[in-house]
Coordinates of C-alpha atoms in Angstrom, one line a residue:
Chain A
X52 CA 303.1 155.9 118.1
X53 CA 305.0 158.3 120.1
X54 CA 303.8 161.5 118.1
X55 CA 300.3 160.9 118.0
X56 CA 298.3 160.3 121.1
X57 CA 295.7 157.6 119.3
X58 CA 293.2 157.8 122.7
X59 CA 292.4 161.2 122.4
X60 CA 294.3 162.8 119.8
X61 CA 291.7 163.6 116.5
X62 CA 292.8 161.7 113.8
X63 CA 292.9 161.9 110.1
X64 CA 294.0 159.5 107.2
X65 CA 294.7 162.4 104.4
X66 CA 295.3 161.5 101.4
X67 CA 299.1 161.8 99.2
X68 CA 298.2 160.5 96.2
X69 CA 296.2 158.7 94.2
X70 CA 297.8 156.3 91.6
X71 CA 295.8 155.8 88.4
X72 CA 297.2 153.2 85.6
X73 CA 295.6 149.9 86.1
X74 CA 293.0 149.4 83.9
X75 CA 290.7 147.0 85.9
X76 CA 290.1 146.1 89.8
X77 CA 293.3 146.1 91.5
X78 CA 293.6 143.3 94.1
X79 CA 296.5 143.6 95.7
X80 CA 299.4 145.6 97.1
X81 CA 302.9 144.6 98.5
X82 CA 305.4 147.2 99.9
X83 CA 309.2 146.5 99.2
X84 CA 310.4 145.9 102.4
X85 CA 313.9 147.1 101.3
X86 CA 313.3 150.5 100.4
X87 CA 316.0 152.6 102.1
X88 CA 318.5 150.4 101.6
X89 CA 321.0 150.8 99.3
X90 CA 319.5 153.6 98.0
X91 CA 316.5 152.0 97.0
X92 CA 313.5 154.7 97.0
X93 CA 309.6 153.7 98.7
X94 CA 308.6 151.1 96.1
X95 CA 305.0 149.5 96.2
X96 CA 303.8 146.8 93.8
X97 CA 300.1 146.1 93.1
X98 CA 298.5 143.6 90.5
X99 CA 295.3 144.1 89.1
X100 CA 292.7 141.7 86.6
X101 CA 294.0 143.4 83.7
X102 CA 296.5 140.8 84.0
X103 CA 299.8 142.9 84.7
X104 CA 301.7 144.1 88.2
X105 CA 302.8 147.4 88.0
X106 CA 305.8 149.0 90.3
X107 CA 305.0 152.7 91.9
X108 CA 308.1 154.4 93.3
X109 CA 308.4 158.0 95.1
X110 CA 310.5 160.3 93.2
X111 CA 313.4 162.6 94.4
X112 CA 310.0 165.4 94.5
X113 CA 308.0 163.5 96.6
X114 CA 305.7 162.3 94.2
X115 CA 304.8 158.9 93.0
X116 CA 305.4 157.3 89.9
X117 CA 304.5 154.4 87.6
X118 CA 308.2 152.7 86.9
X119 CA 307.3 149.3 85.2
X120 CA 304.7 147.4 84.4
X121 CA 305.2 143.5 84.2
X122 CA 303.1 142.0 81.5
X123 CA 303.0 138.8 79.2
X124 CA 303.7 136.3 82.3
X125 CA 300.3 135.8 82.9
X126 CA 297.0 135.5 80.7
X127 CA 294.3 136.0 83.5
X128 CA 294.1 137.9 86.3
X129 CA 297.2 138.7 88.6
X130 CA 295.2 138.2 92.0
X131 CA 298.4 138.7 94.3
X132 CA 302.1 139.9 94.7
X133 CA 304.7 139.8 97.6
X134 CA 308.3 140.8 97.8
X135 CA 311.0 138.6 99.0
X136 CA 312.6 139.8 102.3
X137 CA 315.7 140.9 100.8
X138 CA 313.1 143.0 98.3
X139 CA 314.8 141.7 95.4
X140 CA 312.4 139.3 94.1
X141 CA 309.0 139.8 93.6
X142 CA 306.2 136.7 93.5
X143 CA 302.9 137.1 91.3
X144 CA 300.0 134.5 91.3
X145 CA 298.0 134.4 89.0
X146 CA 294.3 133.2 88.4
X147 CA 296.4 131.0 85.4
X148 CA 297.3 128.7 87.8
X149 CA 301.1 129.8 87.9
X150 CA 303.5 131.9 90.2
X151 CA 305.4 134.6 88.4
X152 CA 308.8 135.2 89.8
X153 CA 310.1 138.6 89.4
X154 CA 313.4 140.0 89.3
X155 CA 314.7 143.8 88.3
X156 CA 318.3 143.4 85.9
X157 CA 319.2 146.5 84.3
X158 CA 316.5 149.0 84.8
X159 CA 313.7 146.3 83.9
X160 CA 311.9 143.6 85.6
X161 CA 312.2 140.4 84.1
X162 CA 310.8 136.9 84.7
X163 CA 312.9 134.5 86.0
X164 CA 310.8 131.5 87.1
X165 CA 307.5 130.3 86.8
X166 CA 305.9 127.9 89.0
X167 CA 303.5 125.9 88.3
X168 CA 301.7 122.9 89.9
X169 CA 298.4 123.9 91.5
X170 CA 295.2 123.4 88.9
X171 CA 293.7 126.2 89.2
X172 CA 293.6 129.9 90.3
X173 CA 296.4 130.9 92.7
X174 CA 295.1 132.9 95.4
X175 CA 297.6 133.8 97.2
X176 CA 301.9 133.9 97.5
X177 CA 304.1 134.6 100.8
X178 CA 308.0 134.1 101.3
X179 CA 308.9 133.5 105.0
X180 CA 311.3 135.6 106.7
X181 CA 314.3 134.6 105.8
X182 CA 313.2 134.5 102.3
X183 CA 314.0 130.3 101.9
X184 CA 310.1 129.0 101.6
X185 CA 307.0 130.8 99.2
X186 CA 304.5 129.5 100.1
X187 CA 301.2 129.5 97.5
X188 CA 297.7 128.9 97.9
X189 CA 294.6 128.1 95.2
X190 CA 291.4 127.3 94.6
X191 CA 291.8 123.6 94.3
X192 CA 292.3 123.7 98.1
X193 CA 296.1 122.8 98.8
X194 CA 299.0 125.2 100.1
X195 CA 302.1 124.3 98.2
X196 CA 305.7 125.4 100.1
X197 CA 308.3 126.0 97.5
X198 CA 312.1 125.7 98.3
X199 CA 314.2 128.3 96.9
X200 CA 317.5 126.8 95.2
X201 CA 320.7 128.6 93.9
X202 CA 320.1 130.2 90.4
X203 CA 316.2 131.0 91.1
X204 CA 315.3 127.8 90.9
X205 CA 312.2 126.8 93.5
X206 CA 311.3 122.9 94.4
X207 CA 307.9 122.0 95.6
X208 CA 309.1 120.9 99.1
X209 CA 305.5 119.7 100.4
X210 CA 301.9 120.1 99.2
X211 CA 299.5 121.0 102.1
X212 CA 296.0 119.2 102.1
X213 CA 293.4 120.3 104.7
X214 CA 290.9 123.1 103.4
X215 CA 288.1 121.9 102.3
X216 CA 287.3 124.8 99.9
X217 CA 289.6 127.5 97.9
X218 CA 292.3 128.9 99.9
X219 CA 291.9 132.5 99.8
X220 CA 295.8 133.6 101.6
X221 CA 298.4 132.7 103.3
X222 CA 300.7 134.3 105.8
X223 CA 303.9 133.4 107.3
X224 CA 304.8 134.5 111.2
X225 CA 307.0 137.3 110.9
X226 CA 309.8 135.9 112.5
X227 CA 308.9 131.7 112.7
X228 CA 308.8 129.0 109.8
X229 CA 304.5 129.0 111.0
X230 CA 302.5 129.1 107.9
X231 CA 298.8 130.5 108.5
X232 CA 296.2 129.5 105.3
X233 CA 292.3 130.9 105.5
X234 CA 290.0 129.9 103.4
X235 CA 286.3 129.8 101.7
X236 CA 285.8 127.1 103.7
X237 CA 285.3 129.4 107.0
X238 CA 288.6 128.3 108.8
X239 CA 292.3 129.1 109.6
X240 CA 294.9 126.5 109.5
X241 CA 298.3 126.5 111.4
X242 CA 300.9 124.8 109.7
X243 CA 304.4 124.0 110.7
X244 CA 307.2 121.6 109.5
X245 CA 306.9 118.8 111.7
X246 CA 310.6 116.8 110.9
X247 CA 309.3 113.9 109.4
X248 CA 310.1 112.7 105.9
X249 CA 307.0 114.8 104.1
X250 CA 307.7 117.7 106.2
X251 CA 304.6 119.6 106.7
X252 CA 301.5 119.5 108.9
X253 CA 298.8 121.1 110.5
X254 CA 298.9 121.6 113.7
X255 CA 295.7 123.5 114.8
X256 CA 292.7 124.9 113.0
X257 CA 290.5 127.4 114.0
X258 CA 286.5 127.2 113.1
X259 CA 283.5 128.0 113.8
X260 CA 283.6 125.9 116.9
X261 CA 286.8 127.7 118.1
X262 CA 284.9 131.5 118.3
X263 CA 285.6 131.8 114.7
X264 CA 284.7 132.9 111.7
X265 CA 280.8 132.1 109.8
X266 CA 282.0 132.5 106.1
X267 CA 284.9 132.8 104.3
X268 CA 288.1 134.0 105.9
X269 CA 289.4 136.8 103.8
X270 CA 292.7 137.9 104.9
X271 CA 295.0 137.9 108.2
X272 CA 297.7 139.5 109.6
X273 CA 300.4 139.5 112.2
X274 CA 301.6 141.9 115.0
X275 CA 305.0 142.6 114.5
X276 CA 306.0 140.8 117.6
X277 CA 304.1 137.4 116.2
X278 CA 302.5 136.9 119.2
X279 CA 299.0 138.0 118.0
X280 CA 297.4 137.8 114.4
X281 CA 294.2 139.2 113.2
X282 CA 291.8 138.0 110.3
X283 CA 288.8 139.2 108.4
X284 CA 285.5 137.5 106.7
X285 CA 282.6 137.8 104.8
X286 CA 281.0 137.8 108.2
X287 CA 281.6 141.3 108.7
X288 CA 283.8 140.6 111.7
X289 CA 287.5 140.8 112.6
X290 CA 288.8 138.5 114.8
X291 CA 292.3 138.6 116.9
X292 CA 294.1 135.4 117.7
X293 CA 296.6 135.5 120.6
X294 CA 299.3 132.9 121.6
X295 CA 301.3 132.7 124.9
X296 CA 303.0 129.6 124.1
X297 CA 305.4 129.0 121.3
X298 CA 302.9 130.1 118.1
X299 CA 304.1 127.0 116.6
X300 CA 302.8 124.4 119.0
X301 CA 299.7 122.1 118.9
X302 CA 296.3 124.0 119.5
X303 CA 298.6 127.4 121.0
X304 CA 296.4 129.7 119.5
X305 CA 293.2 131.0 120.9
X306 CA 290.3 133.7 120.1
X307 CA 290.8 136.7 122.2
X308 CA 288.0 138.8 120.9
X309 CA 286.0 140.0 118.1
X310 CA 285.5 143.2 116.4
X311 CA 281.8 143.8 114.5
X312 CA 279.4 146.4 113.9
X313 CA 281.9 148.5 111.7
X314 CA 282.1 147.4 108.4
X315 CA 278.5 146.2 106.9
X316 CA 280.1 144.6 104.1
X317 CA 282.7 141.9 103.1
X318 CA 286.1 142.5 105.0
X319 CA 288.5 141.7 102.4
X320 CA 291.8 142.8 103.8
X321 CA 293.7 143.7 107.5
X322 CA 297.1 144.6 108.1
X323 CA 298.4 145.4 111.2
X324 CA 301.4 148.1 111.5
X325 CA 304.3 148.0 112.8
X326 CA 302.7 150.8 115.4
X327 CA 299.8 147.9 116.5
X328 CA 297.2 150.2 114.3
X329 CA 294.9 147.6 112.5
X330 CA 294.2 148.5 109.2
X331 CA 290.6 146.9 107.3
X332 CA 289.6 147.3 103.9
X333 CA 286.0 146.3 102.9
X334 CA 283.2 146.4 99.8
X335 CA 281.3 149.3 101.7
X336 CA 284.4 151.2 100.2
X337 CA 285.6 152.0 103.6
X338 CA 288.5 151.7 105.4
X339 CA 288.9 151.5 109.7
X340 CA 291.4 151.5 111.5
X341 CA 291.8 149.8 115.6
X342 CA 293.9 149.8 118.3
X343 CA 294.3 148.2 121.4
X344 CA 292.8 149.5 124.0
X345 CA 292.5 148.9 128.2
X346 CA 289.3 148.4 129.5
X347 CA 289.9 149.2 133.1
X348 CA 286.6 148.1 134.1
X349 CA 287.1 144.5 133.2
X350 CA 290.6 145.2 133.2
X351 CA 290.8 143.0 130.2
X352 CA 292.2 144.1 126.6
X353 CA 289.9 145.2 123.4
X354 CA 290.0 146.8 120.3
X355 CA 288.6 150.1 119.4
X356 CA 288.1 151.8 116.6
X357 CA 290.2 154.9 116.5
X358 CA 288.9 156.4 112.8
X359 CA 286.6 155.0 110.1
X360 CA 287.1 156.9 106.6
X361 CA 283.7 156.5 104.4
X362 CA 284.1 156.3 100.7
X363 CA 287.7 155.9 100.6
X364 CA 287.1 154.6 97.1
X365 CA 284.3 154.6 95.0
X366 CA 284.2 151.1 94.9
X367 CA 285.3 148.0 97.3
X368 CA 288.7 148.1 99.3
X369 CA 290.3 145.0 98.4
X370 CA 293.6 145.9 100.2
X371 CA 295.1 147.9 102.9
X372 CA 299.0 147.7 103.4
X373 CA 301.0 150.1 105.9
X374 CA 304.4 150.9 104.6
X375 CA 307.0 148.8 107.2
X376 CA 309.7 151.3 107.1
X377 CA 307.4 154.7 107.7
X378 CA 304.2 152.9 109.9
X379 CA 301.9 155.8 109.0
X380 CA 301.8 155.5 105.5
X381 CA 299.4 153.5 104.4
X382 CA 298.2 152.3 100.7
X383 CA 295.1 151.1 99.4
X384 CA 293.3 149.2 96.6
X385 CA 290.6 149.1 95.3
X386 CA 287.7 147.6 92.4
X387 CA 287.8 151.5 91.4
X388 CA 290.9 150.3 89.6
X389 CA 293.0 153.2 91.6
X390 CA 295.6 153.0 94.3
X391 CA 295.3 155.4 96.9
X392 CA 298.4 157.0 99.9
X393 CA 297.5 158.2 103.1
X394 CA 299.0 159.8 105.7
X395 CA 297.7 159.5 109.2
X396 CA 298.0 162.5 111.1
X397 CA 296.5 164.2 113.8
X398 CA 294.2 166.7 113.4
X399 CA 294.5 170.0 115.7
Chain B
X98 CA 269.3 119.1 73.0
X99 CA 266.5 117.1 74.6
X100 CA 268.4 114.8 76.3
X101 CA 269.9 115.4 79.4
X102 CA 267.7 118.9 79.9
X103 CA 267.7 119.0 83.8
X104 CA 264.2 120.7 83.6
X105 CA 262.8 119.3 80.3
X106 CA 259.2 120.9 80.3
X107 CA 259.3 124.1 82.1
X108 CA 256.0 126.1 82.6
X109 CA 256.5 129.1 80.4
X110 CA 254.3 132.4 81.9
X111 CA 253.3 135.2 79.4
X112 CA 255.6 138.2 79.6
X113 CA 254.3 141.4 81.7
X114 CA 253.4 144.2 79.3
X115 CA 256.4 147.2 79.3
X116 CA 255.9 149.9 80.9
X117 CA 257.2 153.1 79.1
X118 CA 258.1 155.5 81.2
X119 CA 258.5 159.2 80.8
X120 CA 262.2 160.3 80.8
X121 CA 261.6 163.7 82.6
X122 CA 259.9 162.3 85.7
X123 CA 262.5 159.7 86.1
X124 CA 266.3 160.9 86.8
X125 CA 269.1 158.9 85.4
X126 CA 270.3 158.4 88.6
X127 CA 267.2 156.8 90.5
X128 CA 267.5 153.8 89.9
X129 CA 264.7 151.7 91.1
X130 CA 263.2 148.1 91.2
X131 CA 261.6 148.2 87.7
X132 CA 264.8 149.5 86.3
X133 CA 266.8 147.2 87.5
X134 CA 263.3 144.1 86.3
X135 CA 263.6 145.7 83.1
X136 CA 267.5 145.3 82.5
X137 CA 267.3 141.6 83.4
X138 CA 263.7 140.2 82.6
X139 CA 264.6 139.5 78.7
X140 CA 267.6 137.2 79.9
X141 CA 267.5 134.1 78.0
X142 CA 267.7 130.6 80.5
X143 CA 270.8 128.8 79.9
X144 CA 268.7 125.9 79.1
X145 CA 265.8 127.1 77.1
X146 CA 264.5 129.7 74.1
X147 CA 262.7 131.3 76.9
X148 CA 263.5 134.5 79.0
X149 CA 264.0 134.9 82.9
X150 CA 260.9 136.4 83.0
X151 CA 258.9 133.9 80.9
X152 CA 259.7 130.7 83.2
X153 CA 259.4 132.8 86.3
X154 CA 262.7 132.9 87.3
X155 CA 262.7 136.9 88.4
X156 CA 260.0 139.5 88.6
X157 CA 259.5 142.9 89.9
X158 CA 258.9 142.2 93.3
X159 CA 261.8 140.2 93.7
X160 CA 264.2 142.6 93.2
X161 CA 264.9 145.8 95.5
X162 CA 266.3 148.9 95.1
X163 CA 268.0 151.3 98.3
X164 CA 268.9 154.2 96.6
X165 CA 270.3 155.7 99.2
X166 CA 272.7 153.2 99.9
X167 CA 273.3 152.4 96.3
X168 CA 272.3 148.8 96.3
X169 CA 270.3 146.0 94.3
X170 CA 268.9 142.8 95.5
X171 CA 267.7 140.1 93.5
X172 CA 266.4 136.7 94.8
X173 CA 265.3 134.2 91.8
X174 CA 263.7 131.1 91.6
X175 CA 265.4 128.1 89.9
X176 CA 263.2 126.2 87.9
X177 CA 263.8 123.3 89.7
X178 CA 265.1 122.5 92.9
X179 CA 268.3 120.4 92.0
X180 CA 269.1 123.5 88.9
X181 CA 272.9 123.1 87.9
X182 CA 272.5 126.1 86.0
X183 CA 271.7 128.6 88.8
X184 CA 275.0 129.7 89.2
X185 CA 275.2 130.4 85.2
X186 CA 271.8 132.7 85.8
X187 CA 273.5 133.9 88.5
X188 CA 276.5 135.2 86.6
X189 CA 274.1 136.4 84.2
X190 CA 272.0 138.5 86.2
X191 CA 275.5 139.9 87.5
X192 CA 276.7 140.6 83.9
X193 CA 274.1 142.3 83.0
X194 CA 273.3 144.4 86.1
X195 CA 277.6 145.4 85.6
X196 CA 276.8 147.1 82.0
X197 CA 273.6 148.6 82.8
X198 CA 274.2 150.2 86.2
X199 CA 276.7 152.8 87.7
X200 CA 279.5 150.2 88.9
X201 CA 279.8 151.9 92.4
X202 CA 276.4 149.8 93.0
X203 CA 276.8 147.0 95.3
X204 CA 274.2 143.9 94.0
X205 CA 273.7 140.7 96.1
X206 CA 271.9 138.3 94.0
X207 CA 270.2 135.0 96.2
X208 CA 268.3 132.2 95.1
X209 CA 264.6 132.6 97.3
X210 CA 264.5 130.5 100.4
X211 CA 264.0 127.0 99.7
X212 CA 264.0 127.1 95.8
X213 CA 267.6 125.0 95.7
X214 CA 268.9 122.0 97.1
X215 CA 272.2 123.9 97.4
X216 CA 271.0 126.7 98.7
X217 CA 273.7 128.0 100.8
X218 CA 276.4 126.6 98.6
X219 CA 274.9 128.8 95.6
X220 CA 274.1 132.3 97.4
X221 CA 278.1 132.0 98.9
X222 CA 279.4 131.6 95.0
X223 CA 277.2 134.4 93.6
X224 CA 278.2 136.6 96.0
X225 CA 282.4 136.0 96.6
X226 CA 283.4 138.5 93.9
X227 CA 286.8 136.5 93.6
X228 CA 285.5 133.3 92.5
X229 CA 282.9 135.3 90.0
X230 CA 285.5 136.8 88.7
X231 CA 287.9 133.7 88.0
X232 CA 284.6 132.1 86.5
X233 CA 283.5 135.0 84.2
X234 CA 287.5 134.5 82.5
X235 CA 286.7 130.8 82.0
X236 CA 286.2 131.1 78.4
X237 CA 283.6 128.5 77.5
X238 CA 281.3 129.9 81.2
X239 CA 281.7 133.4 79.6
X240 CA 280.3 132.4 76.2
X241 CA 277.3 130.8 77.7
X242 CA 277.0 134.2 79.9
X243 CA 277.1 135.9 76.7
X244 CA 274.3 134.0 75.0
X245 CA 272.3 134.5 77.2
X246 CA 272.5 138.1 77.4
X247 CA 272.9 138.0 74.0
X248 CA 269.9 136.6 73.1
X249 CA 267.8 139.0 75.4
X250 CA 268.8 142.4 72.9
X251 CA 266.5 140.1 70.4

């Protein structure tokens, strides 16, 4: 953040735009990550329970529009989206039980695969970084890793058992095949492909024994570097993870502190921008954001809460996304059914 | 019907007399515990002709009101302890609050301490709005919702 000092400066989240068209709770948001190139313009994708995704892209004036809205793959609620790396694909999962693969030909977006295989609602979907695995996770408990193939085709390379309870995301590391599940069950799961014939295994979890969370975990995210993630819970807390080994070895992962007292509802989404600001969403309709900070009379590191914007919606945030190519742009989501741009600027 | 009735002779209470309240003296917009009692107290039990009200499930006092924060708590008591239907009144109390109430309110519904086996497993599937909402698009848990909300406009 070199513009903005984030210690002192007097900050605001103003809002850009607000993007109506869904016509029920939207859940979820997913920035393309390849806007810019090729001429491609800012393009964010949400899905909503009224069953459909729908594509927002800036115009030449600024403003956002609706370009397409993807219907008739799924028959119940589209709880989650996710662009491939190369932002040509987009993945949908669906409370149906399937995965929705998305891909634009011509000027509309058509469905090129569906997956299917878990047996009941998908939760959540995630490519990895170089775009080869999607990873999906469901209620009935298991984390499936798909293969992509040649001609969009996608093999169920190995089915992750573990959770005890629904599955409520799943992350990759942003640079590492390390897959990261949390769950209703409380816990977060580590999961990395181990060489052996089934491939897949996990290698650490964090509980409620390992400082973490009481109830369900809702969301997590990385720091751009990978060496730190963050997740959220019904608890009302937010908890960072740091590694100083290799994030993909047995038990590297441990609790470096908590943040609570700030939301006083469910947490149900953190993102963490490419400028370290952390991003959380929650049902008190709010949104915070947190960034590092040094405490110099313990000399250790924390957290602190650098603006808290009250009745961001009028109804639960269900999810906060900054924009990866312009780290101060940030979207939300919300049960209000609307989508909302902000800028964060300082304030003289 | 008889068989298999996980409470098969419930102790059915007489119903409170209705309170009719002027409109002028109460605002649209204050919403408070008898409001929220009268919305839900006719909601028939999944298992029974009888309402909410009638077997004891809900009264006034176990629901509460902060206006200011714009929420609604509801404890209930399942008939019986081991009650596979308290997530179904659950629902329905949720339902119901959803088309009677601005939806900017936020409503925790519990069972009261002690009342289920399952306690803790029950008040964490009320209240995850994710897996209410997957459940409310099940088709065949959404018609039994609807019966019994149904049946309460009687």
């Amino acid at each position: 953040m070199s513009e903005i000092d984030l210690v002192d400066g007097n900050l605001a989240l103003k809002e850009i735009q607000k993007l109506d068209g869904h016509t029920d709770r939207v859940w979820s948001l997913a920035w393309n990550p390849a806007a810019g190139a090729g001429g491609l313009p800012p393009t964010l994708a949400s899905c909503s329970g009224d069953k459909t995704a729908r594509i927002w892209q800036q115009g030449p004036s600024g403003s956002w529009n609706c370009t397409a809205v993807l219907e008739d793959a799924h028959n119940r609620t589209v709880r989650s989206c996710a662009w491939s790396p190369c932002g040509k694909l987009l993945a949908t999962g669906s409370f149906d039980a399937t995965t929705a693969i998305w891909q634009q030909i011509g000027g509309d977006f058509e469905c090129v695969a569906t997956l299917e295989g878990h047996e009941n609602e998908v939760k959540g979907v995630a490519w990895n970084s170089s775009g080869s695995f999607l990873a999906t996770c469901s209620r009935d408990k298991s984390v499936w890793i798909w293969e992509m193939q040649p001609g969009n085709e996608f093999d169920c390379a190995s089915v992750l058992h573990g959770h005890t309870q629904d599955v409520k995301m799943v992350q990759w590391h942003p640079h590492l095949d390390v897959l990261v599940s949390v769950s209703y069950d409380n816990s977060i799961r580590i999961w990395i492909e181990d060489g052996d014939l089934n491939g897949w295994s996990c290698v650490q979890t964090l509980g409620e024994t390992s400082s973490g969370h009481s109830s369900t975990v809702w969301a997590l995210s990385f720091s751009s570097g990978g060496d730190r993630m963050v997740t959220c819970s019904d608890d009302l807390t937010m908890k960072i993870w740091d590694t100083t080994n290799n994030p993909s070895e047995d038990g590297s992962w441990f609790h470096l502190c908590t943040l609570s007292g700030y939301q006083d509802r469910t947490v149900f989404s953190v993102n963490w921008s490419r400028d370290g600001i952390i991003a959380t969403g929650a049902a008190d309709d709010s949104i915070c954001l947190f960034h590092e900070t040094k405490d110099s009379l313990v000399g250790g590191l924390s957290y602190s809460l650098i603006l808290k914007k009250d009745k961001a919606h009028d109804m639960d945030v269900n999810s906060v996304q900054w924009n990866p190519n312009e780290p101060k742009i940030l979207a939300s989501a919300s049960d209000d059914g609307s989508i909302k741009l902000w800028r964060l600027t300082q304030v003289p | 019907m008889t068989l298999g009735l996980i409470n098969a002779n419930p102790v059915v209470h007489a119903k409170k007399e209705r309170i009719v309240r002027a409109e002028d003296n109460h605002a649209a917009d204050a919403v408070d515990s008898l409001d929220v009692f009268d919305s839900v107290r006719d909601i028939r039990d999944p298992e029974h002709p009888y309402s909410l009200e009638q077997l004891s499930v809900l009264s006034e006092e176990s629901i509460t009101v902060d206006k200011k924060l714009g929420r609604i708590q509801i404890t209930f008591t399942p008939t019986v302890q081991h009650c596979s239907m308290a997530t179904v009144i659950g629902l329905c109390l949720r339902v119901k609050l959803l088309q009677s109430f601005p939806l900017h309110f936020k409503v925790d519904i519990n069972v009261s301490p002690g009342s289920h086996a399952d306690e803790e497993s029950v008040n964490k599937q009320l209240n995850d709005k994710e897996r209410v909402a997957a459940a409310l698009e099940n088709p065949s848990l959404r018609q039994l919702v609807d019966e019994c909300l149904c049946s309460s406009e009687l």
